[in-house]
Amino acid sequence: MAEREKLIEVKDLQITFGEGRKKFVAVDDVNFDIYRGETFSIVGESGSGKTTIGRAIVRINPTTRGEILYKGRKINGKISKELDREVIKNCQMIFQDPMASLNERAKVEYIISEGLINFNICKSPQERSELVQKALREVGLLPEFASRFPHEFSGGQRQRIGIARALIMQPEFVVADEPISALDVSIRAQVLNLLNQLKKSRGLTYLFIAHDLSVVRFISDRIAVIHKGRIVELAEAEELFLHPLHPYTKALLSAVPIPDPEIEKKKKLLVYNPSMHDYSSDKPVWNEILPGHFIYANQKELDGYRKEIRKG
Amino acid sequence: MAKEPILSAKDIEICFHLRGRSLKPIRKCSLDLYEGETLAIVGESGSGKSVFTKSFIGMLDANGEIISGSILYEGVDIAKYKKEADWVKIRGKKIAMVFQDPMTSLNPLKKVGKQIQESIELHQGIKGEEAKKLTLEMLKKVGIPDPERRYNQYPHEFSGGMRQRVVIAIAVACHPQILICDEPTTALDVTIQAQILQLIRDLQKEFHMTVIYITHDLGVVANVADRVAVMYAGEIVEIGKVDEVFYDAWHPYTWALLSALPQLGVKGEDLPTIDGTPPNLYNEIVGDAFAPRNKYAMKIDFVKAPPYFDITETHKAKTWLLDPRAPKMERPKSIQALRSKMKAKG
């Protein structure tokens, strides 16, 4: 897959909050590429920095070190106004909580078309409302919903409004930050299907952020596992599920509830203890252990993992 | 089953009065709870699973009431209780509840230790130093390290998982007979979720509790439950042992819930969804409540509500598909293959 176009490249990314004694490193040494047309997922527990990475890519959080490239151009830190506008337009975000991410005082029409107004995309109000109605229909809502307020909708419908708002800008790249974790089971499936359909019809590229591995397996092409601000393992979805190497990945996988009583009752829970790594002299690095399968480990651990792979 | 149920709800109907109208979130629900078992109640939000169990401890909102049916507990029909004084004898002491959101179910202005101690002092009549000793013991039991220091901390100093442990400690402190867990892990990460489930299981063994789980996550159900009740629009539509419900489900709603799980989905294909919305509970429901959303609905489903059909001694479902006159139905493929497929996935 050497020839696939890299849409987003993240290199040695570090993000910190606060200064001096209060300085906190939220994300450190993060490297990954997102290819055009794929769904790339970041999984990890809360506080691991997965959302921070997503927000850094859409330029909400400033970065302290490293580079984020969008189609080969640097988009973090100080950039020109034109590029800034281009990134804002082409990289959109879908937020986690549909209850909190919509303006309660604005009508759906305004919520969805705000981006169009900011960018002066439409020549006339008629054209704008046509686009809004088209966007609503595309996410499976009725065009007449445009004149209503967010509180009149259920959680699933609100999430669809959030998706419509992101898509009306015709983005290439969408950061979906836990778009389904606030939703009910039956609605989850609908929203997942919708995201998948849009990916096919629009050729979208997703960065999907989640903590639920079962959902991630269903939707993504490649998965990165993040722990305490560091990506510890990255591989194709099935590869990661079938041959996890890093102990944290294994612990995370063992915690996923499987809807089958027989397996579930016998399951052994693995617990990850970060102190098991001895990084005092042998420093860990980001390694490609198999083609497309990356892991964060030191030399000694790498040898162990290689042995594990050979054993199958 | 020859065993005597420790709690037996019969034909419970609950009615809420709202702005001059009334709606019925629970329509004729019956449930027997046996000692020492873990029962899971699953369903979408709004299916009435929380309301139903809240009626066991008299915690319905002020505008709600049980209009018919009985809840037998220790030989007394607690559905008839009207006064708070009656409930206090049961609530917390005999039947305790763990709520969904640990961020909101603790008092932010009170030290964590005091909140646990309060429940011990109130229900067990133990005061002062001795109660504190029990509290520290309880903190240790729910897996909170360094209890002496933690005793004097406030909820905001605890992480989500730790807070849920505190909530569990409060519920279990009085050694209740029945513990109702209302979505105890929905707000938590998977790794923490697994730990909390394990904790509840350990405590259940230690204190010989009977546990009711309310959840919408069928993965959690498979992990913890002995028996499963599936609720839809205020009714239990299917109930049985966990194996029976997962491997031999009969109600189309159970099928729909199972096949909507991403774990069973095939990559690149659409997940089966449950279209439509649950019925409006203000209206009288005619026929099977699930019929309008049911791909397998027959004519009779829109006319007459089905009775319970026994599949085995422990397994029954409320669907006309089980009637001998019903045509043979093929279950959705993904569920048919549930057993073999899940095994292959490991």
mmCIF file of N, CA, C and O in Angstrom, chain B residues 144-190:
data_model
loop_
_atom_site.group_PDB
_atom_site.id
_atom_site.type_symbol
_atom_site.label_atom_id
_atom_site.label_comp_id
_atom_site.label_asym_id
_atom_site.label_seq_id
_atom_site.Cartn_x
_atom_site.Cartn_y
_atom_site.Cartn_z
ATOM 1 N N ILE B 144 -10.642 0.243 47.385
ATOM 2 C CA ILE B 144 -10.074 1.587 47.398
ATOM 3 C C ILE B 144 -8.815 1.555 48.263
ATOM 4 O O ILE B 144 -8.893 1.304 49.459
ATOM 5 N N PRO B 145 -7.654 1.783 47.646
ATOM 6 C CA PRO B 145 -6.419 1.711 48.424
ATOM 7 C C PRO B 145 -6.313 2.883 49.393
ATOM 8 O O PRO B 145 -6.889 3.945 49.153
ATOM 9 N N ASP B 146 -5.585 2.666 50.477
ATOM 10 C CA ASP B 146 -5.335 3.709 51.465
ATOM 11 C C ASP B 146 -6.626 4.313 52.038
ATOM 12 O O ASP B 146 -6.859 5.519 51.945
ATOM 13 N N PRO B 147 -7.483 3.476 52.630
ATOM 14 C CA PRO B 147 -8.793 3.954 53.073
ATOM 15 C C PRO B 147 -8.749 5.095 54.084
ATOM 16 O O PRO B 147 -9.607 5.976 54.042
ATOM 17 N N GLU B 148 -7.732 5.107 54.980
ATOM 18 C CA GLU B 148 -7.705 6.169 56.002
ATOM 19 C C GLU B 148 -7.642 7.554 55.365
ATOM 20 O O GLU B 148 -8.311 8.483 55.791
ATOM 21 N N ARG B 149 -6.799 7.664 54.333
ATOM 22 C CA ARG B 149 -6.665 8.953 53.670
ATOM 23 C C ARG B 149 -7.918 9.262 52.841
ATOM 24 O O ARG B 149 -8.437 10.371 52.844
ATOM 25 N N ARG B 150 -8.392 8.235 52.146
ATOM 26 C CA ARG B 150 -9.539 8.413 51.262
ATOM 27 C C ARG B 150 -10.804 8.782 52.027
ATOM 28 O O ARG B 150 -11.680 9.472 51.511
ATOM 29 N N TYR B 151 -10.893 8.309 53.272
ATOM 30 C CA TYR B 151 -12.068 8.578 54.112
ATOM 31 C C TYR B 151 -12.329 10.073 54.202
ATOM 32 O O TYR B 151 -13.465 10.530 54.185
ATOM 33 N N ASN B 152 -11.262 10.858 54.297
ATOM 34 C CA ASN B 152 -11.402 12.295 54.508
ATOM 35 C C ASN B 152 -11.402 13.100 53.213
ATOM 36 O O ASN B 152 -11.228 14.312 53.236
ATOM 37 N N GLN B 153 -11.546 12.425 52.084
ATOM 38 C CA GLN B 153 -11.538 13.172 50.824
ATOM 39 C C GLN B 153 -12.955 13.411 50.316
ATOM 40 O O GLN B 153 -13.899 12.756 50.747
ATOM 41 N N TYR B 154 -13.057 14.331 49.373
ATOM 42 C CA TYR B 154 -14.351 14.654 48.785
ATOM 43 C C TYR B 154 -14.501 13.955 47.432
ATOM 44 O O TYR B 154 -13.507 13.613 46.797
ATOM 45 N N PRO B 155 -15.751 13.783 46.979
ATOM 46 C CA PRO B 155 -15.956 13.053 45.712
ATOM 47 C C PRO B 155 -15.155 13.585 44.534
ATOM 48 O O PRO B 155 -14.739 12.812 43.683
ATOM 49 N N HIS B 156 -14.900 14.898 44.483
ATOM 50 C CA HIS B 156 -14.195 15.409 43.301
ATOM 51 C C HIS B 156 -12.742 14.941 43.255
ATOM 52 O O HIS B 156 -12.084 15.073 42.236
ATOM 53 N N GLU B 157 -12.255 14.401 44.357
ATOM 54 C CA GLU B 157 -10.875 13.910 44.364
ATOM 55 C C GLU B 157 -10.783 12.460 43.886
ATOM 56 O O GLU B 157 -9.714 11.875 43.872
ATOM 57 N N PHE B 158 -11.931 11.901 43.531
ATOM 58 C CA PHE B 158 -11.970 10.514 43.079
ATOM 59 C C PHE B 158 -12.192 10.461 41.569
ATOM 60 O O PHE B 158 -12.880 11.311 41.019
ATOM 61 N N SER B 159 -11.639 9.436 40.925
ATOM 62 C CA SER B 159 -11.922 9.240 39.502
ATOM 63 C C SER B 159 -13.294 8.571 39.364
ATOM 64 O O SER B 159 -13.872 8.118 40.341
ATOM 65 N N GLY B 160 -13.784 8.518 38.128
ATOM 66 C CA GLY B 160 -15.104 7.945 37.884
ATOM 67 C C GLY B 160 -15.253 6.538 38.433
ATOM 68 O O GLY B 160 -16.223 6.207 39.099
ATOM 69 N N GLY B 161 -14.273 5.694 38.150
ATOM 70 C CA GLY B 161 -14.339 4.313 38.606
ATOM 71 C C GLY B 161 -14.318 4.226 40.125
ATOM 72 O O GLY B 161 -15.062 3.452 40.730
ATOM 73 N N MET B 162 -13.466 5.055 40.754
ATOM 74 C CA MET B 162 -13.373 5.059 42.214
ATOM 75 C C MET B 162 -14.673 5.546 42.840
ATOM 76 O O MET B 162 -15.120 5.049 43.858
ATOM 77 N N ARG B 163 -15.277 6.543 42.214
ATOM 78 C CA ARG B 163 -16.548 7.050 42.725
ATOM 79 C C ARG B 163 -17.621 5.975 42.682
ATOM 80 O O ARG B 163 -18.401 5.830 43.604
ATOM 81 N N GLN B 164 -17.627 5.214 41.573
ATOM 82 C CA GLN B 164 -18.629 4.162 41.493
ATOM 83 C C GLN B 164 -18.371 3.128 42.583
ATOM 84 O O GLN B 164 -19.299 2.561 43.143
ATOM 85 N N ARG B 165 -17.100 2.902 42.930
ATOM 86 C CA ARG B 165 -16.801 1.987 44.028
ATOM 87 C C ARG B 165 -17.375 2.517 45.337
ATOM 88 O O ARG B 165 -17.880 1.760 46.159
ATOM 89 N N VAL B 166 -17.280 3.833 45.530
ATOM 90 C CA VAL B 166 -17.835 4.429 46.743
ATOM 91 C C VAL B 166 -19.354 4.230 46.779
ATOM 92 O O VAL B 166 -19.927 3.851 47.804
ATOM 93 N N VAL B 167 -20.000 4.475 45.632
ATOM 94 C CA VAL B 167 -21.454 4.308 45.577
ATOM 95 C C VAL B 167 -21.821 2.867 45.920
ATOM 96 O O VAL B 167 -22.764 2.607 46.669
ATOM 97 N N ILE B 168 -21.037 1.934 45.396
ATOM 98 C CA ILE B 168 -21.302 0.524 45.697
ATOM 99 C C ILE B 168 -21.097 0.267 47.188
ATOM 100 O O ILE B 168 -21.888 -0.438 47.823
ATOM 101 N N ALA B 169 -20.047 0.873 47.757
ATOM 102 C CA ALA B 169 -19.798 0.690 49.190
ATOM 103 C C ALA B 169 -20.988 1.178 50.014
ATOM 104 O O ALA B 169 -21.409 0.519 50.972
ATOM 105 N N ILE B 170 -21.562 2.307 49.634
ATOM 106 C CA ILE B 170 -22.720 2.831 50.360
ATOM 107 C C ILE B 170 -23.878 1.843 50.273
ATOM 108 O O ILE B 170 -24.551 1.552 51.256
ATOM 109 N N ALA B 171 -24.086 1.306 49.073
ATOM 110 C CA ALA B 171 -25.211 0.390 48.874
ATOM 111 C C ALA B 171 -25.009 -0.904 49.645
ATOM 112 O O ALA B 171 -25.948 -1.457 50.217
ATOM 113 N N VAL B 172 -23.781 -1.390 49.669
ATOM 114 C CA VAL B 172 -23.539 -2.717 50.241
ATOM 115 C C VAL B 172 -23.275 -2.643 51.747
ATOM 116 O O VAL B 172 -23.352 -3.637 52.449
ATOM 117 N N ALA B 173 -23.004 -1.435 52.258
ATOM 118 C CA ALA B 173 -22.602 -1.278 53.660
ATOM 119 C C ALA B 173 -23.586 -1.912 54.636
ATOM 120 O O ALA B 173 -23.201 -2.364 55.707
ATOM 121 N N CYS B 174 -24.850 -1.951 54.294
ATOM 122 C CA CYS B 174 -25.842 -2.492 55.226
ATOM 123 C C CYS B 174 -26.186 -3.931 54.910
ATOM 124 O O CYS B 174 -27.219 -4.436 55.350
ATOM 125 N N HIS B 175 -25.366 -4.590 54.129
ATOM 126 C CA HIS B 175 -25.604 -5.975 53.748
ATOM 127 C C HIS B 175 -27.029 -6.205 53.269
ATOM 128 O O HIS B 175 -27.780 -6.936 53.888
ATOM 129 N N PRO B 176 -27.427 -5.560 52.202
ATOM 130 C CA PRO B 176 -28.796 -5.763 51.717
ATOM 131 C C PRO B 176 -28.959 -7.163 51.127
ATOM 132 O O PRO B 176 -27.978 -7.797 50.742
ATOM 133 N N GLN B 177 -30.200 -7.602 51.105
ATOM 134 C CA GLN B 177 -30.487 -8.905 50.514
ATOM 135 C C GLN B 177 -30.475 -8.806 48.988
ATOM 136 O O GLN B 177 -30.036 -9.708 48.308
ATOM 137 N N ILE B 178 -31.025 -7.695 48.528
ATOM 138 C CA ILE B 178 -31.127 -7.504 47.087
ATOM 139 C C ILE B 178 -30.406 -6.218 46.710
ATOM 140 O O ILE B 178 -30.591 -5.185 47.355
ATOM 141 N N LEU B 179 -29.574 -6.306 45.677
ATOM 142 C CA LEU B 179 -28.871 -5.122 45.189
ATOM 143 C C LEU B 179 -29.325 -4.855 43.764
ATOM 144 O O LEU B 179 -29.221 -5.720 42.903
ATOM 145 N N ILE B 180 -29.854 -3.664 43.538
ATOM 146 C CA ILE B 180 -30.278 -3.307 42.193
ATOM 147 C C ILE B 180 -29.225 -2.381 41.605
ATOM 148 O O ILE B 180 -28.930 -1.336 42.170
ATOM 149 N N CYS B 181 -28.633 -2.783 40.488
ATOM 150 C CA CYS B 181 -27.608 -1.953 39.854
ATOM 151 C C CYS B 181 -28.191 -1.368 38.576
ATOM 152 O O CYS B 181 -28.417 -2.090 37.610
ATOM 153 N N ASP B 182 -28.424 -0.078 38.574
ATOM 154 C CA ASP B 182 -29.036 0.569 37.419
ATOM 155 C C ASP B 182 -27.933 1.105 36.517
ATOM 156 O O ASP B 182 -27.369 2.153 36.790
ATOM 157 N N GLU B 183 -27.629 0.391 35.459
ATOM 158 C CA GLU B 183 -26.559 0.766 34.527
ATOM 159 C C GLU B 183 -25.298 1.176 35.283
ATOM 160 O O GLU B 183 -24.817 2.303 35.117
ATOM 161 N N PRO B 184 -24.728 0.305 36.088
ATOM 162 C CA PRO B 184 -23.626 0.728 36.954
ATOM 163 C C PRO B 184 -22.359 1.091 36.184
ATOM 164 O O PRO B 184 -21.512 1.792 36.712
ATOM 165 N N THR B 185 -22.237 0.646 34.957
ATOM 166 C CA THR B 185 -20.964 0.853 34.262
ATOM 167 C C THR B 185 -21.091 1.661 32.984
ATOM 168 O O THR B 185 -20.124 1.818 32.247
ATOM 169 N N THR B 186 -22.265 2.183 32.700
ATOM 170 C CA THR B 186 -22.462 2.880 31.428
ATOM 171 C C THR B 186 -21.561 4.094 31.299
ATOM 172 O O THR B 186 -21.104 4.429 30.210
ATOM 173 N N ALA B 187 -21.290 4.766 32.416
ATOM 174 C CA ALA B 187 -20.503 5.990 32.347
ATOM 175 C C ALA B 187 -19.005 5.704 32.423
ATOM 176 O O ALA B 187 -18.210 6.613 32.476
ATOM 177 N N LEU B 188 -18.616 4.438 32.433
ATOM 178 C CA LEU B 188 -17.213 4.103 32.679
ATOM 179 C C LEU B 188 -16.539 3.499 31.448
ATOM 180 O O LEU B 188 -17.187 2.992 30.547
ATOM 181 N N ASP B 189 -15.211 3.521 31.472
ATOM 182 C CA ASP B 189 -14.416 2.906 30.409
ATOM 183 C C ASP B 189 -14.503 1.392 30.462
ATOM 184 O O ASP B 189 -14.790 0.828 31.505
ATOM 185 N N VAL B 190 -14.174 0.747 29.339
ATOM 186 C CA VAL B 190 -14.263 -0.716 29.319
ATOM 187 C C VAL B 190 -13.416 -1.390 30.381
ATOM 188 O O VAL B 190 -13.862 -2.334 31.031
#
